[in-house]
Amino acid sequence: MGTYLNPEDIVDLYKRETTKPFFVDKTEFLGELFPLVEQQDSNISITRPRRFGKSVMAAMIASFFNRGEDSGEVFSKLKIAENPDYSKHLNRHNVIYINFSKGVDECRSFDQYLAFFRERLAMDIRETYPEAVHHPGDTIGSMLRNAARKYRGEKFILVFDEWDYIFHRDYFAEADRGRFTAFLGELTKDQPYIEMTYMTGILPIKKYSVSDTMNHFDEYNMTDSDMYSEYFGFTDEEVDELYGRYLKNCKKPVLTRKNLADWYDGYHVADGRSMYNPNSVVLALKRNSLKNYWAKAGENKELKEYVLNDIDGVRDAVMLLAAGEAVEVDIDEYATTARTLETRDEILSVMTIYGYLNYYDGCVRIPNRELELEFDKIIRTAPKYNYMRELEKESLRILKATYDGDTDTISDVLAFVHNSESPLKSYNDEAELSGSVKLAYLAARNKYDMQREDQSGIGYVDYIFYPYNRSDAGIIIELKVDDTPETALKQIHDKKYALRFQGKPGEQPKTTGRVILVGIGYYRKDKVHQCRIETVRV
């Protein structure tokens, strides 16, 4: 056992995960890897945003295959124990496990960083295989080949977590990129000692490596691959089960199941299935509190840089995203490194890689309430987004006017939003009006679950605001282009949209207060907004 070769502490690391109250058993993923290990020389890379369970899965893989420690006590209680090949692979392999983010806090240069791992891994190899002949200046790859020859075909599973950690450090220079991927490539490409290489990170390795040094990896990400998707992030079924544990064990539960969906769901994998941010779900349940836990995943320097950068119309795209609109993007247009982004699509693609946006069906969107808050926090203080700070003031004014039945103020604020210098001016008809309404009511997000085109009564309503505090008023907004606000109100009544506040059978009412019905008409020719309000009880 060594630092990286059959590490002695990896089983304890994963065992601690399995004892946590909101642990989700994803060990069936190991069964997917058994055939890859048996066919040998398999190289796979899983890329996901921060806090999507990549490190836990890497620790699981190293714990299971690692022959340095007996992990049967841990895995015999988990789903993988039912696999017919379970005993065939449990603790039967040499594992080299490296988390490239650990132990390097004192490094101040790329050379120090690379030497840190080379020296420790070389020491492990010498101590484990003392009869193998090693020469000064040998690469790690040549040392492993020598060990495999001397020790009768010894083979290894390589597990590399956070392979791209160095790419996010200030001391990383552009020229270092090639040196680091060459180091990884020399270890993993066409090597007779490889049974499998499993690597995780945020960045897509084929896009961020030099030349063909890493083209031997099969890469799986959220946007273009369905394989293995259910093992990274939480599915609806898994969150249902976790929520059941929460209700059972929490003395005073305040979260609803819908809260978790609104705040932490919204990431789509390639086949359309929706995934939750697992870290945020667990923290919300553990702390019994809905918060923006995304900020805990890092300083989010990347998002600030991209949002504040107005290259190729990024500002307009951010404005549309903040308004709840989808933005079309060619997600394949990755830059070779985040330092040379030159087009809007490159920037939006990289924002998707980091998890700030969700990509599905040709468009990116802000996935959930948690990321809405992250965007809001940045653009409210950005000099290039003065319009958003002014909008925040107007948004508070329109919300108060809605409570007071002040239709003139509502019309004035809508006109300000609709006619201001904003990308929404390029939209047409009801899509333009709808985006303007979403921006105008941004302040309502602190008090309401704002749903768009929600099925209510016997039709679909443009906007329905469910209050987080049930004693507050509910709000329904119906929009009409080149038609009267009276027509919009009539549709609300005819299609019984207000019935949605009664909740489903067995549920509590969504509001115990009044329901405010807002009809809005917009006349394109004159650019005039009209508004009518009624109040009802349900």
Coordinates of C-alpha atoms in Angstrom, one line a residue:
M1 CA 0.0 0.0 0.0
G2 CA 1.2 3.5 -0.8
T3 CA 0.2 7.1 -1.3
Y4 CA -1.3 6.5 -4.8
L5 CA -0.7 2.8 -5.6
N6 CA -3.3 0.7 -3.7
P7 CA -3.8 3.6 -1.3
E8 CA -4.4 2.6 2.3
D9 CA -7.0 5.2 3.2
I10 CA -9.4 5.1 0.2
V11 CA -11.7 2.5 1.7
D12 CA -12.3 4.6 4.8
L13 CA -12.9 7.6 2.6
Y14 CA -15.7 5.9 0.8
K15 CA -17.0 4.1 3.8
R16 CA -17.7 7.5 5.5
E17 CA -19.8 8.5 2.4
T18 CA -22.0 5.4 2.8
T19 CA -22.8 6.2 6.5
K20 CA -24.1 9.7 5.7
P21 CA -27.9 10.1 6.2
F22 CA -28.6 11.1 2.6
F23 CA -26.2 8.7 0.9
V24 CA -27.5 7.3 -2.5
D25 CA -26.3 3.9 -3.6
K26 CA -24.8 4.2 -7.0
T27 CA -22.6 1.1 -6.9
E28 CA -24.4 -0.5 -9.8
F29 CA -22.1 1.7 -11.9
L30 CA -19.3 -0.7 -11.0
G31 CA -21.1 -3.4 -12.9
E32 CA -20.9 -1.2 -16.0
L33 CA -17.1 -1.1 -15.6
F34 CA -16.5 -4.8 -15.2
P35 CA -16.6 -5.5 -19.0
L36 CA -14.2 -2.6 -19.6
V37 CA -11.7 -4.0 -17.1
E38 CA -11.9 -7.4 -18.6
Q39 CA -11.4 -6.3 -22.1
Q40 CA -8.4 -4.2 -20.8
D41 CA -6.8 -1.0 -22.2
S42 CA -10.1 0.8 -21.8
N43 CA -10.0 4.6 -21.2
I44 CA -13.1 6.5 -20.2
S45 CA -13.5 10.1 -19.0
I46 CA -16.6 11.4 -17.2
T47 CA -17.0 15.2 -17.3
R48 CA -19.6 16.9 -15.2
P49 CA -20.0 20.3 -13.4
R50 CA -18.7 20.8 -9.8
R51 CA -20.5 19.0 -7.1
F52 CA -22.1 16.3 -9.3
G53 CA -20.7 13.4 -7.4
K54 CA -17.6 12.8 -9.5
S55 CA -15.2 12.5 -6.6
V56 CA -17.5 10.1 -4.7
M57 CA -17.7 7.9 -7.7
A58 CA -13.9 7.9 -8.2
A59 CA -13.4 7.0 -4.5
M60 CA -16.0 4.2 -4.9
I61 CA -14.2 2.7 -7.9
A62 CA -10.8 2.8 -6.2
S63 CA -12.2 1.3 -3.0
F64 CA -13.9 -1.6 -4.8
F65 CA -11.1 -2.7 -7.1
N66 CA -8.1 -1.9 -4.8
R67 CA -6.3 -5.0 -3.6
G68 CA -4.6 -3.0 -0.8
E69 CA -7.5 -3.2 1.6
D70 CA -10.5 -5.4 2.2
S71 CA -13.6 -3.4 1.3
G72 CA -16.1 -6.3 1.5
E73 CA -17.6 -5.0 4.7
V74 CA -18.6 -1.8 2.8
F75 CA -19.8 -3.2 -0.5
S76 CA -21.5 -6.4 0.7
K77 CA -24.4 -4.2 1.9
L78 CA -24.8 -2.3 -1.3
K79 CA -26.4 -3.0 -4.7
I80 CA -23.3 -4.2 -6.4
A81 CA -23.2 -7.2 -4.2
E82 CA -26.0 -8.7 -6.3
N83 CA -23.9 -8.6 -9.4
P84 CA -22.8 -12.1 -10.4
D85 CA -19.2 -10.8 -11.1
Y86 CA -19.0 -9.1 -7.7
S87 CA -16.5 -11.5 -6.1
K88 CA -14.5 -11.8 -9.3
H89 CA -13.5 -8.1 -9.1
L90 CA -13.8 -7.1 -5.4
N91 CA -10.2 -6.2 -4.2
R92 CA -8.6 -8.1 -7.0
H93 CA -6.8 -5.4 -8.9
N94 CA -3.9 -2.9 -8.5
V95 CA -5.3 0.6 -8.4
I96 CA -3.4 3.8 -8.9
Y97 CA -5.7 6.5 -7.5
I98 CA -4.8 10.2 -7.7
N99 CA -7.0 13.2 -6.9
F100 CA -5.1 15.9 -8.6
S101 CA -6.5 18.6 -6.3
K102 CA -5.3 17.1 -3.0
G103 CA -2.1 17.9 -1.2
V104 CA -0.9 20.6 -3.6
D105 CA -1.7 23.7 -1.6
E106 CA 1.9 24.6 -1.2
C107 CA 2.7 24.4 -4.9
R108 CA 3.5 27.7 -6.5
S109 CA 4.5 26.7 -10.0
F110 CA 3.5 24.1 -12.5
D111 CA 6.9 22.4 -12.2
Q112 CA 6.3 22.0 -8.4
Y113 CA 2.8 20.7 -9.1
L114 CA 3.9 18.0 -11.6
A115 CA 6.9 17.0 -9.5
F116 CA 4.6 16.5 -6.5
F117 CA 2.8 13.6 -8.1
R118 CA 5.7 12.2 -10.1
E119 CA 7.9 11.8 -7.0
R120 CA 5.3 10.2 -4.8
L121 CA 4.0 7.8 -7.5
A122 CA 7.6 6.8 -8.3
M123 CA 8.3 6.1 -4.7
D124 CA 5.2 3.9 -4.5
I125 CA 6.3 1.9 -7.5
R126 CA 9.9 1.4 -6.2
E127 CA 8.6 0.2 -2.8
T128 CA 6.0 -2.1 -4.2
Y129 CA 8.2 -3.6 -6.9
P130 CA 11.7 -3.5 -5.5
E131 CA 13.0 -6.2 -7.9
A132 CA 12.1 -4.2 -11.0
V133 CA 15.0 -2.4 -12.6
H134 CA 14.5 1.4 -12.6
H135 CA 16.9 4.0 -14.0
P136 CA 17.4 7.6 -13.2
G137 CA 15.2 9.8 -15.4
D138 CA 12.7 7.0 -16.0
T139 CA 9.2 8.2 -16.7
I140 CA 6.3 6.9 -14.6
G141 CA 5.1 4.9 -17.6
S142 CA 8.5 3.2 -18.1
M143 CA 8.6 2.3 -14.4
L144 CA 5.2 0.7 -14.6
R145 CA 6.2 -1.2 -17.7
N146 CA 9.4 -2.4 -16.0
A147 CA 7.3 -3.6 -13.0
A148 CA 4.8 -5.4 -15.2
R149 CA 7.6 -7.2 -17.0
K150 CA 9.4 -8.2 -13.8
Y151 CA 6.3 -9.2 -11.9
R152 CA 4.8 -11.4 -14.6
G153 CA 2.3 -9.2 -16.3
E154 CA 1.2 -7.1 -13.4
K155 CA -1.6 -4.7 -14.5
F156 CA -3.2 -1.6 -13.2
I157 CA -6.5 0.3 -13.0
L158 CA -5.8 4.0 -13.1
V159 CA -8.4 6.3 -11.4
F160 CA -7.7 10.0 -11.9
D161 CA -10.0 12.5 -10.2
E162 CA -10.1 16.2 -11.0
W163 CA -7.7 15.8 -13.9
D164 CA -8.2 19.5 -14.9
Y165 CA -7.5 21.0 -11.4
I166 CA -4.3 22.6 -12.6
F167 CA -6.2 24.4 -15.4
H168 CA -7.9 26.6 -12.8
R169 CA -4.8 27.7 -10.9
D170 CA -3.2 31.1 -11.3
Y171 CA 0.3 29.7 -11.8
F172 CA -0.8 27.6 -14.8
A173 CA 0.5 29.0 -18.1
E174 CA -0.7 28.2 -21.6
A175 CA 2.5 26.3 -22.4
D176 CA 1.9 24.0 -19.4
R177 CA -1.2 22.6 -20.8
G178 CA 0.7 20.5 -23.3
R179 CA 3.1 19.3 -20.7
F180 CA 0.4 18.1 -18.4
T181 CA -1.7 16.3 -21.0
A182 CA 1.5 14.8 -22.3
F183 CA 2.2 13.4 -18.8
L184 CA -1.3 11.9 -18.6
G185 CA -1.1 10.6 -22.2
E186 CA 2.3 8.9 -21.5
L187 CA 0.8 7.1 -18.6
T188 CA -2.4 5.9 -20.3
K189 CA -2.0 5.6 -24.1
D190 CA -1.3 2.2 -25.6
Q191 CA 0.3 0.9 -22.4
P192 CA 0.4 -2.9 -21.9
Y193 CA 0.0 -2.5 -18.1
I194 CA -3.4 -0.8 -18.4
E195 CA -6.6 -2.7 -17.4
M196 CA -8.7 0.5 -17.4
T197 CA -8.2 4.2 -17.0
Y198 CA -11.1 6.1 -15.4
M199 CA -10.8 9.9 -15.3
T200 CA -13.1 12.7 -14.1
G201 CA -13.1 16.4 -14.4
I202 CA -15.1 19.5 -15.4
L203 CA -13.5 20.2 -18.7
P204 CA -13.9 18.0 -21.8
I205 CA -10.5 16.5 -22.2
K206 CA -10.4 16.1 -26.0
K207 CA -11.2 19.8 -26.3
Y208 CA -8.6 20.9 -23.8
S209 CA -5.7 18.6 -24.7
V210 CA -3.0 19.3 -27.2
S211 CA -2.8 17.4 -30.5
D212 CA -3.8 13.8 -30.1
T213 CA -2.2 13.1 -26.7
M214 CA -5.6 12.2 -25.2
N215 CA -7.7 11.0 -28.1
H216 CA -7.7 7.5 -26.8
F217 CA -10.4 8.4 -24.2
D218 CA -14.1 7.7 -24.6
E219 CA -15.6 10.8 -23.2
Y220 CA -19.1 11.1 -21.6
N221 CA -20.7 14.4 -20.8
M222 CA -24.2 15.6 -20.1
T223 CA -24.9 17.2 -23.4
D224 CA -24.2 14.5 -26.0
S225 CA -24.0 11.2 -24.2
D226 CA -26.7 9.1 -22.4
M227 CA -24.3 6.5 -21.1
Y228 CA -23.8 6.5 -17.3
S229 CA -25.9 9.6 -16.9
E230 CA -28.0 8.2 -14.1
Y231 CA -24.9 7.7 -11.9
F232 CA -24.1 11.4 -11.8
G233 CA -26.6 13.8 -10.3
F234 CA -29.8 12.6 -8.6
T235 CA -32.8 11.4 -10.5
D236 CA -36.4 12.2 -9.6
E237 CA -36.8 8.7 -8.0
E238 CA -33.7 9.2 -5.9
V239 CA -34.8 12.6 -4.7
D240 CA -38.2 11.1 -3.8
E241 CA -36.5 8.5 -1.6
L242 CA -34.3 11.1 0.0
Y243 CA -37.2 13.4 0.7
G244 CA -39.0 10.5 2.4
R245 CA -36.0 10.1 4.7
Y246 CA -36.0 13.8 5.4
L247 CA -39.7 13.7 6.4
K248 CA -39.1 10.7 8.6
N249 CA -36.1 12.1 10.5
C250 CA -36.5 15.8 10.5
K251 CA -38.2 17.1 13.6
K252 CA -39.7 20.2 11.9
P253 CA -39.6 19.7 8.2
V254 CA -40.2 22.9 6.2
L255 CA -39.2 21.9 2.7
T256 CA -41.7 20.6 0.1
R257 CA -40.8 18.1 -2.6
K258 CA -41.6 20.8 -5.1
N259 CA -39.1 23.1 -3.4
L260 CA -36.3 20.7 -4.2
A261 CA -37.4 20.5 -7.9
D262 CA -37.6 24.3 -8.3
W263 CA -34.3 25.0 -6.7
Y264 CA -32.0 22.2 -7.7
D265 CA -33.5 20.3 -10.7
G266 CA -33.3 21.4 -14.3
Y267 CA -30.1 19.8 -15.7
H268 CA -30.9 17.7 -18.7
V269 CA -28.8 14.8 -20.0
A270 CA -28.7 14.0 -23.7
D271 CA -31.9 11.8 -23.8
G272 CA -34.0 14.5 -22.1
R273 CA -34.0 13.2 -18.5
S274 CA -33.8 15.8 -15.8
M275 CA -31.1 15.6 -13.1
Y276 CA -30.7 17.4 -9.8
N277 CA -27.6 18.9 -8.4
P278 CA -26.8 16.3 -5.7
N279 CA -24.7 18.4 -3.5
S280 CA -27.3 21.1 -3.2
V281 CA -30.1 18.6 -2.6
V282 CA -28.2 17.0 0.2
L283 CA -27.3 20.3 1.9
A284 CA -30.9 21.6 1.7
L285 CA -32.2 18.4 3.3
K286 CA -29.5 18.2 5.9
R287 CA -29.9 21.9 6.9
N288 CA -33.6 22.0 6.4
S289 CA -33.2 25.2 4.4
L290 CA -33.5 26.3 0.8
K291 CA -30.4 28.3 -0.1
N292 CA -28.0 29.0 -2.9
Y293 CA -25.5 26.3 -2.1
W294 CA -23.8 26.6 -5.5
A295 CA -21.6 29.4 -4.2
K296 CA -20.0 26.8 -1.9
A297 CA -18.7 24.9 -4.9
G298 CA -16.0 27.6 -5.5
E299 CA -15.5 31.3 -6.0
N300 CA -17.3 31.1 -9.4
K301 CA -14.7 33.4 -10.9
E302 CA -15.5 31.9 -14.3
L303 CA -19.1 33.0 -14.3
K304 CA -18.1 36.5 -13.2
E305 CA -15.6 36.8 -16.0
Y306 CA -18.0 35.5 -18.7
V307 CA -21.0 37.6 -17.5
L308 CA -19.0 40.8 -17.3
N309 CA -17.4 40.2 -20.7
D310 CA -19.5 41.6 -23.6
I311 CA -17.7 39.7 -26.3
D312 CA -19.9 39.0 -29.3
G313 CA -23.2 39.9 -27.7
V314 CA -22.8 37.9 -24.5
R315 CA -24.5 40.7 -22.5
D316 CA -27.7 40.5 -24.6
A317 CA -27.7 36.7 -24.1
V318 CA -27.3 37.1 -20.3
M319 CA -30.2 39.5 -20.3
L320 CA -32.4 37.0 -22.1
L321 CA -31.4 34.2 -19.8
A322 CA -32.1 36.4 -16.7
A323 CA -35.6 37.0 -18.2
G324 CA -36.2 33.3 -18.2
E325 CA -35.8 32.9 -22.0
A326 CA -33.9 30.2 -23.8
V327 CA -30.9 31.1 -26.0
E328 CA -30.0 29.1 -29.0
V329 CA -26.3 28.0 -29.1
D330 CA -24.0 25.7 -31.0
I331 CA -22.7 23.8 -28.0
D332 CA -19.9 22.2 -30.0
E333 CA -18.0 25.5 -30.3
Y334 CA -15.8 24.9 -27.4
A335 CA -12.6 27.0 -27.2
T336 CA -9.4 25.2 -26.7
T337 CA -8.9 27.0 -23.4
A338 CA -11.1 29.4 -21.3
R339 CA -8.5 32.1 -21.9
T340 CA -9.1 32.5 -25.6
L341 CA -12.9 32.7 -25.8
E342 CA -13.8 34.8 -28.7
T343 CA -17.5 34.1 -29.6
R344 CA -20.8 34.2 -27.8
D345 CA -21.3 30.4 -28.4
E346 CA -17.9 29.6 -27.0
I347 CA -18.6 31.5 -23.8
L348 CA -22.1 30.0 -23.4
S349 CA -20.7 26.6 -24.1
V350 CA -18.1 26.9 -21.4
M351 CA -20.7 28.3 -19.0
T352 CA -22.6 25.1 -19.7
I353 CA -19.6 22.9 -19.0
Y354 CA -19.2 24.6 -15.6
G355 CA -22.9 24.0 -14.8
Y356 CA -24.1 27.6 -14.8
L357 CA -26.4 26.8 -17.7
N358 CA -28.4 23.8 -18.8
Y359 CA -28.3 22.7 -22.5
Y360 CA -31.1 20.9 -24.1
D361 CA -32.6 20.7 -27.6
G362 CA -30.3 23.3 -29.1
C363 CA -30.7 25.9 -26.4
V364 CA -29.2 27.0 -23.1
R365 CA -31.2 28.1 -20.0
I366 CA -30.6 29.0 -16.4
P367 CA -31.6 25.6 -14.9
N368 CA -33.2 26.5 -11.6
R369 CA -33.8 29.0 -8.8
E370 CA -30.3 28.4 -7.3
L371 CA -28.5 29.5 -10.4
E372 CA -31.0 32.3 -11.0
L373 CA -29.7 33.7 -7.7
E374 CA -26.1 33.3 -8.7
F375 CA -26.7 35.2 -12.0
D376 CA -28.7 37.9 -10.2
K377 CA -25.9 38.4 -7.6
I378 CA -23.4 39.1 -10.3
I379 CA -25.3 41.2 -12.8
R380 CA -26.8 43.4 -10.1
T381 CA -23.4 44.7 -9.2
A382 CA -21.8 44.7 -12.7
P383 CA -21.1 48.2 -14.2
K384 CA -22.2 46.9 -17.6
Y385 CA -25.6 46.0 -16.2
N386 CA -26.8 49.4 -15.0
Y387 CA -30.1 48.5 -16.6
M388 CA -30.6 45.6 -14.3
R389 CA -30.1 47.8 -11.2
E390 CA -32.7 50.2 -12.4
L391 CA -34.9 47.3 -13.3
E392 CA -34.7 46.0 -9.7
K393 CA -36.2 49.3 -8.5
E394 CA -38.9 49.2 -11.1
S395 CA -39.6 45.6 -10.2
L396 CA -40.3 46.4 -6.6
R397 CA -42.6 49.2 -7.8
I398 CA -44.7 46.9 -10.1
L399 CA -45.1 44.3 -7.4
K400 CA -46.5 46.9 -5.0
A401 CA -48.7 48.3 -7.7
T402 CA -50.1 44.8 -8.3
Y403 CA -51.0 44.4 -4.7
D404 CA -52.6 47.9 -4.7
G405 CA -54.5 47.5 -8.0
D406 CA -52.5 50.4 -9.5
T407 CA -52.9 49.6 -13.2
D408 CA -51.3 52.9 -14.4
T409 CA -48.0 52.1 -12.6
I410 CA -48.0 48.5 -13.9
S411 CA -48.4 49.9 -17.5
D412 CA -45.6 52.4 -16.9
V413 CA -43.2 49.8 -15.6
L414 CA -44.0 47.4 -18.5
A415 CA -43.4 50.2 -21.0
F416 CA -40.0 51.0 -19.3
V417 CA -38.9 47.3 -19.5
H418 CA -40.3 46.7 -23.0
N419 CA -38.8 49.9 -24.5
S420 CA -35.5 50.0 -22.7
E421 CA -32.2 49.2 -24.4
S422 CA -32.5 45.4 -24.0
P423 CA -32.2 42.3 -26.1
L424 CA -35.9 41.7 -25.7
K425 CA -36.6 44.4 -28.2
S426 CA -35.5 41.9 -30.9
Y427 CA -38.3 39.6 -29.9
N428 CA -41.7 39.7 -31.5
D429 CA -45.3 39.4 -30.5
E430 CA -46.2 37.5 -27.3
A431 CA -42.7 36.1 -26.8
E432 CA -41.4 39.7 -26.5
L433 CA -44.2 40.7 -24.2
S434 CA -43.8 37.6 -22.0
G435 CA -40.1 38.2 -21.6
S436 CA -40.7 41.8 -20.6
V437 CA -43.2 40.7 -18.0
K438 CA -40.7 38.2 -16.5
L439 CA -38.1 40.9 -16.2
A440 CA -40.5 43.4 -14.8
Y441 CA -41.5 41.0 -12.0
L442 CA -38.0 39.8 -11.1
A443 CA -38.4 41.0 -7.5
A444 CA -41.3 38.6 -7.1
R445 CA -38.9 35.7 -7.2
N446 CA -38.1 36.3 -3.6
K447 CA -41.7 35.8 -2.5
Y448 CA -43.1 33.5 -5.2
D449 CA -42.6 30.4 -7.2
M450 CA -43.2 31.9 -10.6
Q451 CA -44.4 29.4 -13.1
R452 CA -44.8 30.1 -16.8
E453 CA -47.4 28.3 -19.0
D454 CA -48.5 26.2 -16.1
Q455 CA -51.5 24.0 -16.7
S456 CA -54.3 25.5 -14.6
G457 CA -58.0 24.8 -14.6
I458 CA -58.8 23.7 -18.2
G459 CA -56.0 25.5 -20.0
Y460 CA -52.6 27.0 -19.8
V461 CA -51.9 30.3 -18.1
D462 CA -49.1 32.7 -19.1
Y463 CA -47.8 33.3 -15.6
I464 CA -49.0 32.0 -12.2
F465 CA -47.2 33.1 -9.0
Y466 CA -47.5 30.7 -6.0
P467 CA -46.6 32.4 -2.8
Y468 CA -44.0 30.8 -0.6
N469 CA -46.0 32.1 2.4
R470 CA -49.5 30.8 1.9
S471 CA -51.0 33.8 3.6
D472 CA -49.8 36.1 0.8
A473 CA -51.8 36.8 -2.3
G474 CA -51.5 34.6 -5.4
I475 CA -51.1 36.2 -8.8
I476 CA -52.2 35.2 -12.3
I477 CA -51.1 37.2 -15.3
E478 CA -52.5 36.7 -18.8
L479 CA -51.1 38.4 -21.8
K480 CA -52.6 39.5 -25.1
V481 CA -51.0 41.1 -28.1
D482 CA -53.1 43.5 -30.1
D483 CA -56.1 42.7 -27.9
T484 CA -57.6 44.2 -24.7
P485 CA -56.7 43.4 -21.1
E486 CA -60.5 42.7 -20.7
T487 CA -60.1 39.8 -23.1
A488 CA -57.1 38.5 -21.0
L489 CA -59.2 38.6 -17.8
K490 CA -62.1 36.9 -19.5
Q491 CA -59.8 34.0 -20.5
I492 CA -58.6 33.7 -16.9
H493 CA -62.3 33.3 -15.8
D494 CA -63.4 31.1 -18.7
K495 CA -60.6 28.6 -18.3
K496 CA -60.8 28.7 -14.5
Y497 CA -57.1 29.3 -14.0
A498 CA -57.6 30.4 -10.4
L499 CA -58.6 26.8 -9.4
R500 CA -54.9 25.9 -9.4
F501 CA -54.5 27.7 -6.1
Q502 CA -56.8 25.1 -4.5
G503 CA -54.2 22.5 -4.9
K504 CA -54.7 18.8 -5.8
P505 CA -57.0 16.6 -3.8
G506 CA -55.4 16.1 -0.4
E507 CA -53.1 19.1 -0.7
Q508 CA -53.3 22.3 1.2
P509 CA -54.4 25.4 -0.7
K510 CA -51.6 27.3 -2.4
T511 CA -52.8 30.5 -0.8
T512 CA -55.2 31.4 2.0
G513 CA -55.3 35.0 0.8
R514 CA -56.8 36.6 -2.2
V515 CA -55.9 35.9 -5.9
I516 CA -55.0 38.9 -8.0
L517 CA -55.9 38.5 -11.7
V518 CA -53.9 40.7 -14.0
G519 CA -54.9 41.1 -17.7
I520 CA -52.3 42.8 -19.9
G521 CA -52.8 44.0 -23.5
Y522 CA -49.9 45.2 -25.7
Y523 CA -50.6 47.0 -29.0
R524 CA -47.6 46.7 -31.3
K525 CA -48.4 49.6 -33.6
D526 CA -48.6 52.2 -30.9
K527 CA -46.4 50.3 -28.4
V528 CA -49.0 50.9 -25.7
H529 CA -49.5 48.7 -22.6
Q530 CA -52.8 48.5 -20.9
C531 CA -53.7 46.7 -17.7
R532 CA -56.8 45.6 -15.8
I533 CA -56.9 43.9 -12.4
E534 CA -59.5 41.9 -10.5
T535 CA -59.3 40.2 -7.1
V536 CA -61.0 36.9 -6.3
R537 CA -61.1 34.3 -3.6
V538 CA -60.7 30.6 -4.2

